[in-house]
PDB file of C-alpha atoms in Angstrom:
ATOM      1  CA  ARG A 185       0.000   0.000   0.000  1.00  0.00           C
ATOM      2  CA  LYS A 186       1.298   3.480  -0.907  1.00  0.00           C
ATOM      3  CA  GLU A 187       1.991   5.847   1.962  1.00  0.00           C
ATOM      4  CA  VAL A 188      -0.090   8.610   0.372  1.00  0.00           C
ATOM      5  CA  GLU A 189      -2.989   7.765  -1.932  1.00  0.00           C
ATOM      6  CA  GLN A 190      -4.949  10.068  -4.184  1.00  0.00           C
ATOM      7  CA  ASP A 191      -7.597   9.656  -6.857  1.00  0.00           C
ATOM      8  CA  PRO A 192      -5.583  10.287 -10.041  1.00  0.00           C
ATOM      9  CA  GLY A 193      -8.541  11.780 -11.899  1.00  0.00           C
ATOM     10  CA  PRO A 194      -8.572  13.394 -14.343  1.00  0.00           C
ATOM     11  CA  PHE A 195     -11.139  15.880 -13.132  1.00  0.00           C
ATOM     12  CA  ASN A 196     -12.589  17.983 -15.946  1.00  0.00           C
ATOM     13  CA  VAL A 197     -14.775  20.787 -14.619  1.00  0.00           C
ATOM     14  CA  PRO A 198     -16.291  23.958 -16.110  1.00  0.00           C
ATOM     15  CA  GLU A 199     -15.067  27.388 -15.067  1.00  0.00           C
ATOM     16  CA  GLY A 200     -16.741  28.514 -11.875  1.00  0.00           C
ATOM     17  CA  ALA A 201     -17.323  25.006 -10.565  1.00  0.00           C
ATOM     18  CA  THR A 202     -16.373  23.783  -7.118  1.00  0.00           C
ATOM     19  CA  VAL A 203     -14.108  20.746  -7.059  1.00  0.00           C
ATOM     20  CA  ALA A 204     -12.816  18.653  -4.182  1.00  0.00           C
ATOM     21  CA  PHE A 205      -9.781  16.378  -3.987  1.00  0.00           C
ATOM     22  CA  ASN A 206      -9.216  13.732  -1.359  1.00  0.00           C
ATOM     23  CA  CYS A 207      -6.134  12.039  -0.060  1.00  0.00           C
ATOM     24  CA  THR A 208      -5.424   9.366   2.543  1.00  0.00           C
ATOM     25  CA  TYR A 209      -2.154   8.584   4.279  1.00  0.00           C
ATOM     26  CA  SER A 210      -1.145   5.340   5.905  1.00  0.00           C
ATOM     27  CA  ASN A 211       1.282   6.430   8.644  1.00  0.00           C
ATOM     28  CA  SER A 212      -0.634   7.649  11.678  1.00  0.00           C
ATOM     29  CA  ALA A 213       2.537   9.325  12.973  1.00  0.00           C
ATOM     30  CA  SER A 214       2.675  11.703  10.008  1.00  0.00           C
ATOM     31  CA  GLN A 215       3.312  15.154  11.353  1.00  0.00           C
ATOM     32  CA  SER A 216       2.901  17.734   8.601  1.00  0.00           C
ATOM     33  CA  PHE A 217       0.599  17.949   5.618  1.00  0.00           C
ATOM     34  CA  PHE A 218       0.543  20.022   2.445  1.00  0.00           C
ATOM     35  CA  TRP A 219      -0.936  20.450  -0.972  1.00  0.00           C
ATOM     36  CA  TYR A 220       1.499  21.146  -3.790  1.00  0.00           C
ATOM     37  CA  ARG A 221       0.603  22.207  -7.299  1.00  0.00           C
ATOM     38  CA  GLN A 222       2.523  21.032 -10.358  1.00  0.00           C
ATOM     39  CA  ASP A 223       1.973  22.489 -13.805  1.00  0.00           C
ATOM     40  CA  CYS A 224       2.759  20.346 -16.843  1.00  0.00           C
ATOM     41  CA  ARG A 225       6.519  19.766 -17.165  1.00  0.00           C
ATOM     42  CA  LYS A 226       7.237  22.165 -14.291  1.00  0.00           C
ATOM     43  CA  GLU A 227       8.446  21.725 -10.743  1.00  0.00           C
ATOM     44  CA  PRO A 228       6.060  21.270  -7.797  1.00  0.00           C
ATOM     45  CA  LYS A 229       5.226  24.415  -5.835  1.00  0.00           C
ATOM     46  CA  LEU A 230       3.711  24.698  -2.390  1.00  0.00           C
ATOM     47  CA  LEU A 231       0.028  25.612  -2.596  1.00  0.00           C
ATOM     48  CA  MET A 232      -0.813  25.511   1.087  1.00  0.00           C
ATOM     49  CA  SER A 233      -0.106  23.796   4.353  1.00  0.00           C
ATOM     50  CA  VAL A 234      -2.931  21.822   5.977  1.00  0.00           C
ATOM     51  CA  TYR A 235      -3.774  22.243   9.640  1.00  0.00           C
ATOM     52  CA  SER A 236      -6.021  20.211  11.921  1.00  0.00           C
ATOM     53  CA  SER A 237      -8.354  23.161  12.373  1.00  0.00           C
ATOM     54  CA  GLY A 238      -8.748  23.540   8.616  1.00  0.00           C
ATOM     55  CA  ASN A 239      -7.466  26.527   6.743  1.00  0.00           C
ATOM     56  CA  GLU A 240      -8.475  28.719   3.866  1.00  0.00           C
ATOM     57  CA  ASP A 241      -6.522  30.758   1.348  1.00  0.00           C
ATOM     58  CA  GLY A 242      -8.798  32.667  -0.972  1.00  0.00           C
ATOM     59  CA  ARG A 243     -10.724  30.159  -3.075  1.00  0.00           C
ATOM     60  CA  PHE A 244      -8.815  27.209  -1.590  1.00  0.00           C
ATOM     61  CA  THR A 245      -9.788  25.358   1.594  1.00  0.00           C
ATOM     62  CA  ALA A 246      -7.797  22.497   3.090  1.00  0.00           C
ATOM     63  CA  GLN A 247      -8.973  20.101   5.773  1.00  0.00           C
ATOM     64  CA  LEU A 248      -7.190  17.451   7.826  1.00  0.00           C
ATOM     65  CA  ASN A 249      -8.864  14.600   9.691  1.00  0.00           C
ATOM     66  CA  ARG A 250      -6.181  12.875  11.759  1.00  0.00           C
ATOM     67  CA  ALA A 251      -8.544  10.204  13.076  1.00  0.00           C
ATOM     68  CA  SER A 252      -9.420   9.084   9.545  1.00  0.00           C
ATOM     69  CA  GLN A 253      -5.967   9.941   8.155  1.00  0.00           C
ATOM     70  CA  TYR A 254      -7.651  11.954   5.446  1.00  0.00           C
ATOM     71  CA  ILE A 255      -6.782  15.271   3.793  1.00  0.00           C
ATOM     72  CA  SER A 256      -8.934  17.277   1.422  1.00  0.00           C
ATOM     73  CA  LEU A 257      -8.625  20.293  -0.831  1.00  0.00           C
ATOM     74  CA  LEU A 258     -11.624  22.288  -2.011  1.00  0.00           C
ATOM     75  CA  ILE A 259     -11.359  24.774  -4.857  1.00  0.00           C
ATOM     76  CA  ARG A 260     -14.268  27.183  -5.270  1.00  0.00           C
ATOM     77  CA  ASP A 261     -15.078  29.257  -8.361  1.00  0.00           C
ATOM     78  CA  SER A 262     -12.433  27.411 -10.367  1.00  0.00           C
ATOM     79  CA  LYS A 263     -10.426  29.341 -12.950  1.00  0.00           C
ATOM     80  CA  LEU A 264      -8.770  28.186 -16.157  1.00  0.00           C
ATOM     81  CA  SER A 265      -5.436  28.891 -14.444  1.00  0.00           C
ATOM     82  CA  ASP A 266      -6.233  26.297 -11.760  1.00  0.00           C
ATOM     83  CA  SER A 267      -5.605  23.546 -14.346  1.00  0.00           C
ATOM     84  CA  ALA A 268      -2.682  21.540 -12.966  1.00  0.00           C
ATOM     85  CA  THR A 269      -1.837  18.402 -11.022  1.00  0.00           C
ATOM     86  CA  TYR A 270      -2.455  18.664  -7.285  1.00  0.00           C
ATOM     87  CA  LEU A 271      -0.119  16.647  -5.097  1.00  0.00           C
ATOM     88  CA  CYS A 272      -0.979  15.587  -1.577  1.00  0.00           C
ATOM     89  CA  VAL A 273       2.160  15.615   0.568  1.00  0.00           C
ATOM     90  CA  VAL A 274       3.039  14.501   4.091  1.00  0.00           C
ATOM     91  CA  ILE A 275       6.116  14.614   6.263  1.00  0.00           C
ATOM     92  CA  LEU A 276       6.494  11.402   8.221  1.00  0.00           C
ATOM     93  CA  SER A 277       7.350  11.499  11.880  1.00  0.00           C
ATOM     94  CA  GLY A 278      11.033  10.856  12.519  1.00  0.00           C
ATOM     95  CA  SER A 279      11.972  11.559   8.931  1.00  0.00           C
ATOM     96  CA  ALA A 280      14.585  14.057   7.861  1.00  0.00           C
ATOM     97  CA  ARG A 281      11.691  16.266   6.783  1.00  0.00           C
ATOM     98  CA  GLN A 282      11.690  14.848   3.300  1.00  0.00           C
ATOM     99  CA  LEU A 283       8.367  15.121   1.536  1.00  0.00           C
ATOM    100  CA  THR A 284       6.301  12.017   0.780  1.00  0.00           C
ATOM    101  CA  PHE A 285       4.082  12.684  -2.232  1.00  0.00           C
ATOM    102  CA  GLY A 286       0.921  11.117  -3.533  1.00  0.00           C
ATOM    103  CA  SER A 287       0.704  10.415  -7.245  1.00  0.00           C
ATOM    104  CA  GLY A 288      -1.295  13.565  -7.863  1.00  0.00           C
ATOM    105  CA  THR A 289      -4.771  14.419  -9.105  1.00  0.00           C
ATOM    106  CA  GLN A 290      -5.021  16.051 -12.502  1.00  0.00           C
ATOM    107  CA  LEU A 291      -7.458  18.942 -12.851  1.00  0.00           C
ATOM    108  CA  THR A 292      -8.536  20.567 -16.096  1.00  0.00           C
ATOM    109  CA  VAL A 293     -10.829  23.587 -15.905  1.00  0.00           C
ATOM    110  CA  LEU A 294     -12.755  24.017 -19.139  1.00  0.00           C
ATOM    111  CA  PRO A 295     -13.977  27.343 -20.582  1.00  0.00           C
TER     112      PRO A 295
ATOM    113  CA  GLY B 245      16.344  36.420  -6.017  1.00  0.00           C
ATOM    114  CA  ALA B 246      17.586  33.391  -7.880  1.00  0.00           C
ATOM    115  CA  GLY B 247      15.801  30.120  -7.307  1.00  0.00           C
ATOM    116  CA  VAL B 248      17.140  26.587  -7.396  1.00  0.00           C
ATOM    117  CA  SER B 249      18.876  25.838 -10.661  1.00  0.00           C
ATOM    118  CA  GLN B 250      19.633  22.454 -12.177  1.00  0.00           C
ATOM    119  CA  THR B 251      21.823  21.468 -15.083  1.00  0.00           C
ATOM    120  CA  PRO B 252      21.501  20.047 -17.596  1.00  0.00           C
ATOM    121  CA  SER B 253      17.785  20.496 -18.205  1.00  0.00           C
ATOM    122  CA  ASN B 254      17.775  17.405 -20.404  1.00  0.00           C
ATOM    123  CA  LYS B 255      20.209  14.524 -20.590  1.00  0.00           C
ATOM    124  CA  VAL B 256      20.039  11.628 -23.026  1.00  0.00           C
ATOM    125  CA  THR B 257      22.468   8.804 -22.453  1.00  0.00           C
ATOM    126  CA  GLU B 258      22.956   5.190 -23.386  1.00  0.00           C
ATOM    127  CA  LYS B 259      22.459   2.235 -21.121  1.00  0.00           C
ATOM    128  CA  GLY B 260      25.586   1.558 -19.106  1.00  0.00           C
ATOM    129  CA  LYS B 261      26.952   5.108 -19.209  1.00  0.00           C
ATOM    130  CA  TYR B 262      27.767   7.361 -16.245  1.00  0.00           C
ATOM    131  CA  VAL B 263      25.900  10.644 -15.692  1.00  0.00           C
ATOM    132  CA  GLU B 264      26.201  13.603 -13.340  1.00  0.00           C
ATOM    133  CA  LEU B 265      23.346  15.930 -12.528  1.00  0.00           C
ATOM    134  CA  ARG B 266      24.024  19.259 -10.860  1.00  0.00           C
ATOM    135  CA  CYS B 267      21.946  21.282  -8.419  1.00  0.00           C
ATOM    136  CA  ASP B 268      22.582  24.880  -7.329  1.00  0.00           C
ATOM    137  CA  PRO B 269      20.411  25.631  -4.284  1.00  0.00           C
ATOM    138  CA  ILE B 270      19.105  28.984  -3.180  1.00  0.00           C
ATOM    139  CA  SER B 271      21.937  30.944  -1.609  1.00  0.00           C
ATOM    140  CA  GLY B 272      22.100  30.393   2.140  1.00  0.00           C
ATOM    141  CA  HIS B 273      19.897  27.294   2.151  1.00  0.00           C
ATOM    142  CA  THR B 274      21.622  24.625   4.206  1.00  0.00           C
ATOM    143  CA  ALA B 275      19.198  21.772   3.510  1.00  0.00           C
ATOM    144  CA  LEU B 276      19.222  20.144   0.069  1.00  0.00           C
ATOM    145  CA  TYR B 277      17.066  17.277  -1.177  1.00  0.00           C
ATOM    146  CA  TRP B 278      17.076  15.131  -4.300  1.00  0.00           C
ATOM    147  CA  TYR B 279      13.870  13.546  -5.570  1.00  0.00           C
ATOM    148  CA  ARG B 280      13.045  11.466  -8.631  1.00  0.00           C
ATOM    149  CA  GLN B 281       9.748  11.727 -10.486  1.00  0.00           C
ATOM    150  CA  SER B 282       8.613   9.072 -12.950  1.00  0.00           C
ATOM    151  CA  LEU B 283       5.820   9.698 -15.432  1.00  0.00           C
ATOM    152  CA  GLY B 284       2.426   9.845 -13.772  1.00  0.00           C
ATOM    153  CA  GLN B 285       3.854   9.624 -10.264  1.00  0.00           C
ATOM    154  CA  GLY B 286       4.673  12.073  -7.517  1.00  0.00           C
ATOM    155  CA  PRO B 287       8.305  12.804  -6.693  1.00  0.00           C
ATOM    156  CA  GLU B 288      10.099  10.183  -4.582  1.00  0.00           C
ATOM    157  CA  PHE B 289      12.763  11.080  -2.051  1.00  0.00           C
ATOM    158  CA  LEU B 290      16.330  10.023  -2.784  1.00  0.00           C
ATOM    159  CA  ILE B 291      18.738  11.794  -0.414  1.00  0.00           C
ATOM    160  CA  TYR B 292      18.943  14.729   1.993  1.00  0.00           C
ATOM    161  CA  PHE B 293      21.952  16.890   2.831  1.00  0.00           C
ATOM    162  CA  GLN B 294      22.261  19.141   5.834  1.00  0.00           C
ATOM    163  CA  GLY B 295      25.355  21.179   5.054  1.00  0.00           C
ATOM    164  CA  THR B 296      28.032  18.978   3.533  1.00  0.00           C
ATOM    165  CA  GLY B 297      26.909  15.673   4.958  1.00  0.00           C
ATOM    166  CA  ALA B 298      24.303  13.263   3.661  1.00  0.00           C
ATOM    167  CA  ALA B 299      21.951  13.149   6.643  1.00  0.00           C
ATOM    168  CA  ASP B 300      19.608  10.589   5.068  1.00  0.00           C
ATOM    169  CA  ASP B 301      20.298   8.555   1.931  1.00  0.00           C
ATOM    170  CA  SER B 302      17.609   5.955   2.546  1.00  0.00           C
ATOM    171  CA  GLY B 303      15.829   6.761  -0.714  1.00  0.00           C
ATOM    172  CA  LEU B 304      18.726   5.920  -3.018  1.00  0.00           C
ATOM    173  CA  PRO B 305      17.535   2.858  -4.952  1.00  0.00           C
ATOM    174  CA  ASN B 306      20.889   1.044  -5.096  1.00  0.00           C
ATOM    175  CA  ASP B 307      24.647   1.566  -4.997  1.00  0.00           C
ATOM    176  CA  ARG B 308      24.749   2.885  -8.558  1.00  0.00           C
ATOM    177  CA  PHE B 309      23.417   6.159  -7.172  1.00  0.00           C
ATOM    178  CA  PHE B 310      25.618   8.518  -5.199  1.00  0.00           C
ATOM    179  CA  ALA B 311      25.460  12.224  -4.340  1.00  0.00           C
ATOM    180  CA  VAL B 312      27.902  14.741  -2.941  1.00  0.00           C
ATOM    181  CA  ARG B 313      27.810  18.267  -1.635  1.00  0.00           C
ATOM    182  CA  PRO B 314      31.473  18.977  -0.805  1.00  0.00           C
ATOM    183  CA  GLU B 315      31.193  22.655   0.132  1.00  0.00           C
ATOM    184  CA  GLY B 316      27.667  22.696   1.484  1.00  0.00           C
ATOM    185  CA  SER B 317      26.228  24.464  -1.531  1.00  0.00           C
ATOM    186  CA  VAL B 318      26.203  22.852  -5.003  1.00  0.00           C
ATOM    187  CA  SER B 319      25.318  19.177  -5.096  1.00  0.00           C
ATOM    188  CA  THR B 320      25.962  16.553  -7.751  1.00  0.00           C
ATOM    189  CA  LEU B 321      23.914  13.387  -8.168  1.00  0.00           C
ATOM    190  CA  LYS B 322      25.944  10.667  -9.842  1.00  0.00           C
ATOM    191  CA  ILE B 323      24.507   7.592 -11.520  1.00  0.00           C
ATOM    192  CA  GLN B 324      26.785   4.780 -12.651  1.00  0.00           C
ATOM    193  CA  ARG B 325      25.971   2.111 -15.242  1.00  0.00           C
ATOM    194  CA  THR B 326      22.659   3.737 -16.108  1.00  0.00           C
ATOM    195  CA  GLU B 327      19.665   1.534 -16.825  1.00  0.00           C
ATOM    196  CA  ARG B 328      16.525   2.286 -18.814  1.00  0.00           C
ATOM    197  CA  GLY B 329      14.569   2.267 -15.551  1.00  0.00           C
ATOM    198  CA  ASP B 330      16.589   5.269 -14.376  1.00  0.00           C
ATOM    199  CA  SER B 331      14.760   7.444 -16.908  1.00  0.00           C
ATOM    200  CA  ALA B 332      12.863  10.085 -14.941  1.00  0.00           C
ATOM    201  CA  VAL B 333      12.917  13.735 -13.958  1.00  0.00           C
ATOM    202  CA  TYR B 334      15.413  14.334 -11.177  1.00  0.00           C
ATOM    203  CA  LEU B 335      14.338  17.213  -8.955  1.00  0.00           C
ATOM    204  CA  CYS B 336      16.432  19.101  -6.459  1.00  0.00           C
ATOM    205  CA  ALA B 337      14.956  21.162  -3.625  1.00  0.00           C
ATOM    206  CA  SER B 338      16.479  23.378  -0.970  1.00  0.00           C
ATOM    207  CA  SER B 339      15.250  24.923   2.234  1.00  0.00           C
ATOM    208  CA  SER B 340      16.567  27.082   5.017  1.00  0.00           C
ATOM    209  CA  ARG B 341      16.845  25.684   8.506  1.00  0.00           C
ATOM    210  CA  SER B 342      15.837  28.842  10.317  1.00  0.00           C
ATOM    211  CA  SER B 343      13.245  29.292  12.984  1.00  0.00           C
ATOM    212  CA  SER B 344       9.915  28.175  11.562  1.00  0.00           C
ATOM    213  CA  SER B 345       8.598  24.700  12.208  1.00  0.00           C
ATOM    214  CA  TYR B 346       8.331  23.926   8.533  1.00  0.00           C
ATOM    215  CA  ASN B 347      10.823  25.333   6.112  1.00  0.00           C
ATOM    216  CA  GLU B 348       9.328  25.316   2.650  1.00  0.00           C
ATOM    217  CA  GLN B 349      11.263  23.294   0.127  1.00  0.00           C
ATOM    218  CA  PHE B 350      11.788  25.179  -3.112  1.00  0.00           C
ATOM    219  CA  PHE B 351      12.201  22.971  -6.147  1.00  0.00           C
ATOM    220  CA  GLY B 352      14.384  23.442  -9.170  1.00  0.00           C
ATOM    221  CA  PRO B 353      13.073  22.833 -12.699  1.00  0.00           C
ATOM    222  CA  GLY B 354      14.544  19.344 -12.774  1.00  0.00           C
ATOM    223  CA  THR B 355      16.780  17.370 -15.104  1.00  0.00           C
ATOM    224  CA  ARG B 356      14.944  15.072 -17.493  1.00  0.00           C
ATOM    225  CA  LEU B 357      17.113  11.963 -17.855  1.00  0.00           C
ATOM    226  CA  THR B 358      16.469   9.556 -20.709  1.00  0.00           C
ATOM    227  CA  VAL B 359      18.414   6.310 -20.855  1.00  0.00           C
ATOM    228  CA  LEU B 360      18.234   4.647 -24.280  1.00  0.00           C
TER     229      LEU B 360
END
């Protein structure tokens, strides 16, 4: 079983739609959680950290459920520029702070 | 300021050859990471340097892979006797080790390695 699992998609949604991505992680001792965004043939970039209390950054909302070992990302009012692959990322407890990535969920926002 | 740079951007080699991939981290960043990303997958950790020393090399797949960072800045990932399965994008990331609890890792554009 992979340490971080995501639905690979692809998700094709119209502009303005709300879309949600889910992710589960297998190591209950995972200590830090993030969503990264990766555009085609580009490097991953940090989108947002994920906190237990949930956090919001503009149109993006991230949630963490430690009991279920589940992370989510909600994108409201999606824009064409949101088209990318979204990577769920954890830092495992006791690690050297290296990032453990899911395989990514591909999003295409259609005009 | 300048971000993480990696050279070459693309490398095509033949099976069995030796390759070196270079990473120039953000100035002042003491932590440096190498990851490998295969098509359709997320990046996978290879090795982590804190300063000059390899603090964790548990992600290196076998002894054909080796990395150095002799002066605590530039790092070179070395792959001996390349195999077709080594074909991937090799990503380098750096971060500071200052006060915050999580120090964002900034990624370079990667080196796309193709082994024929």
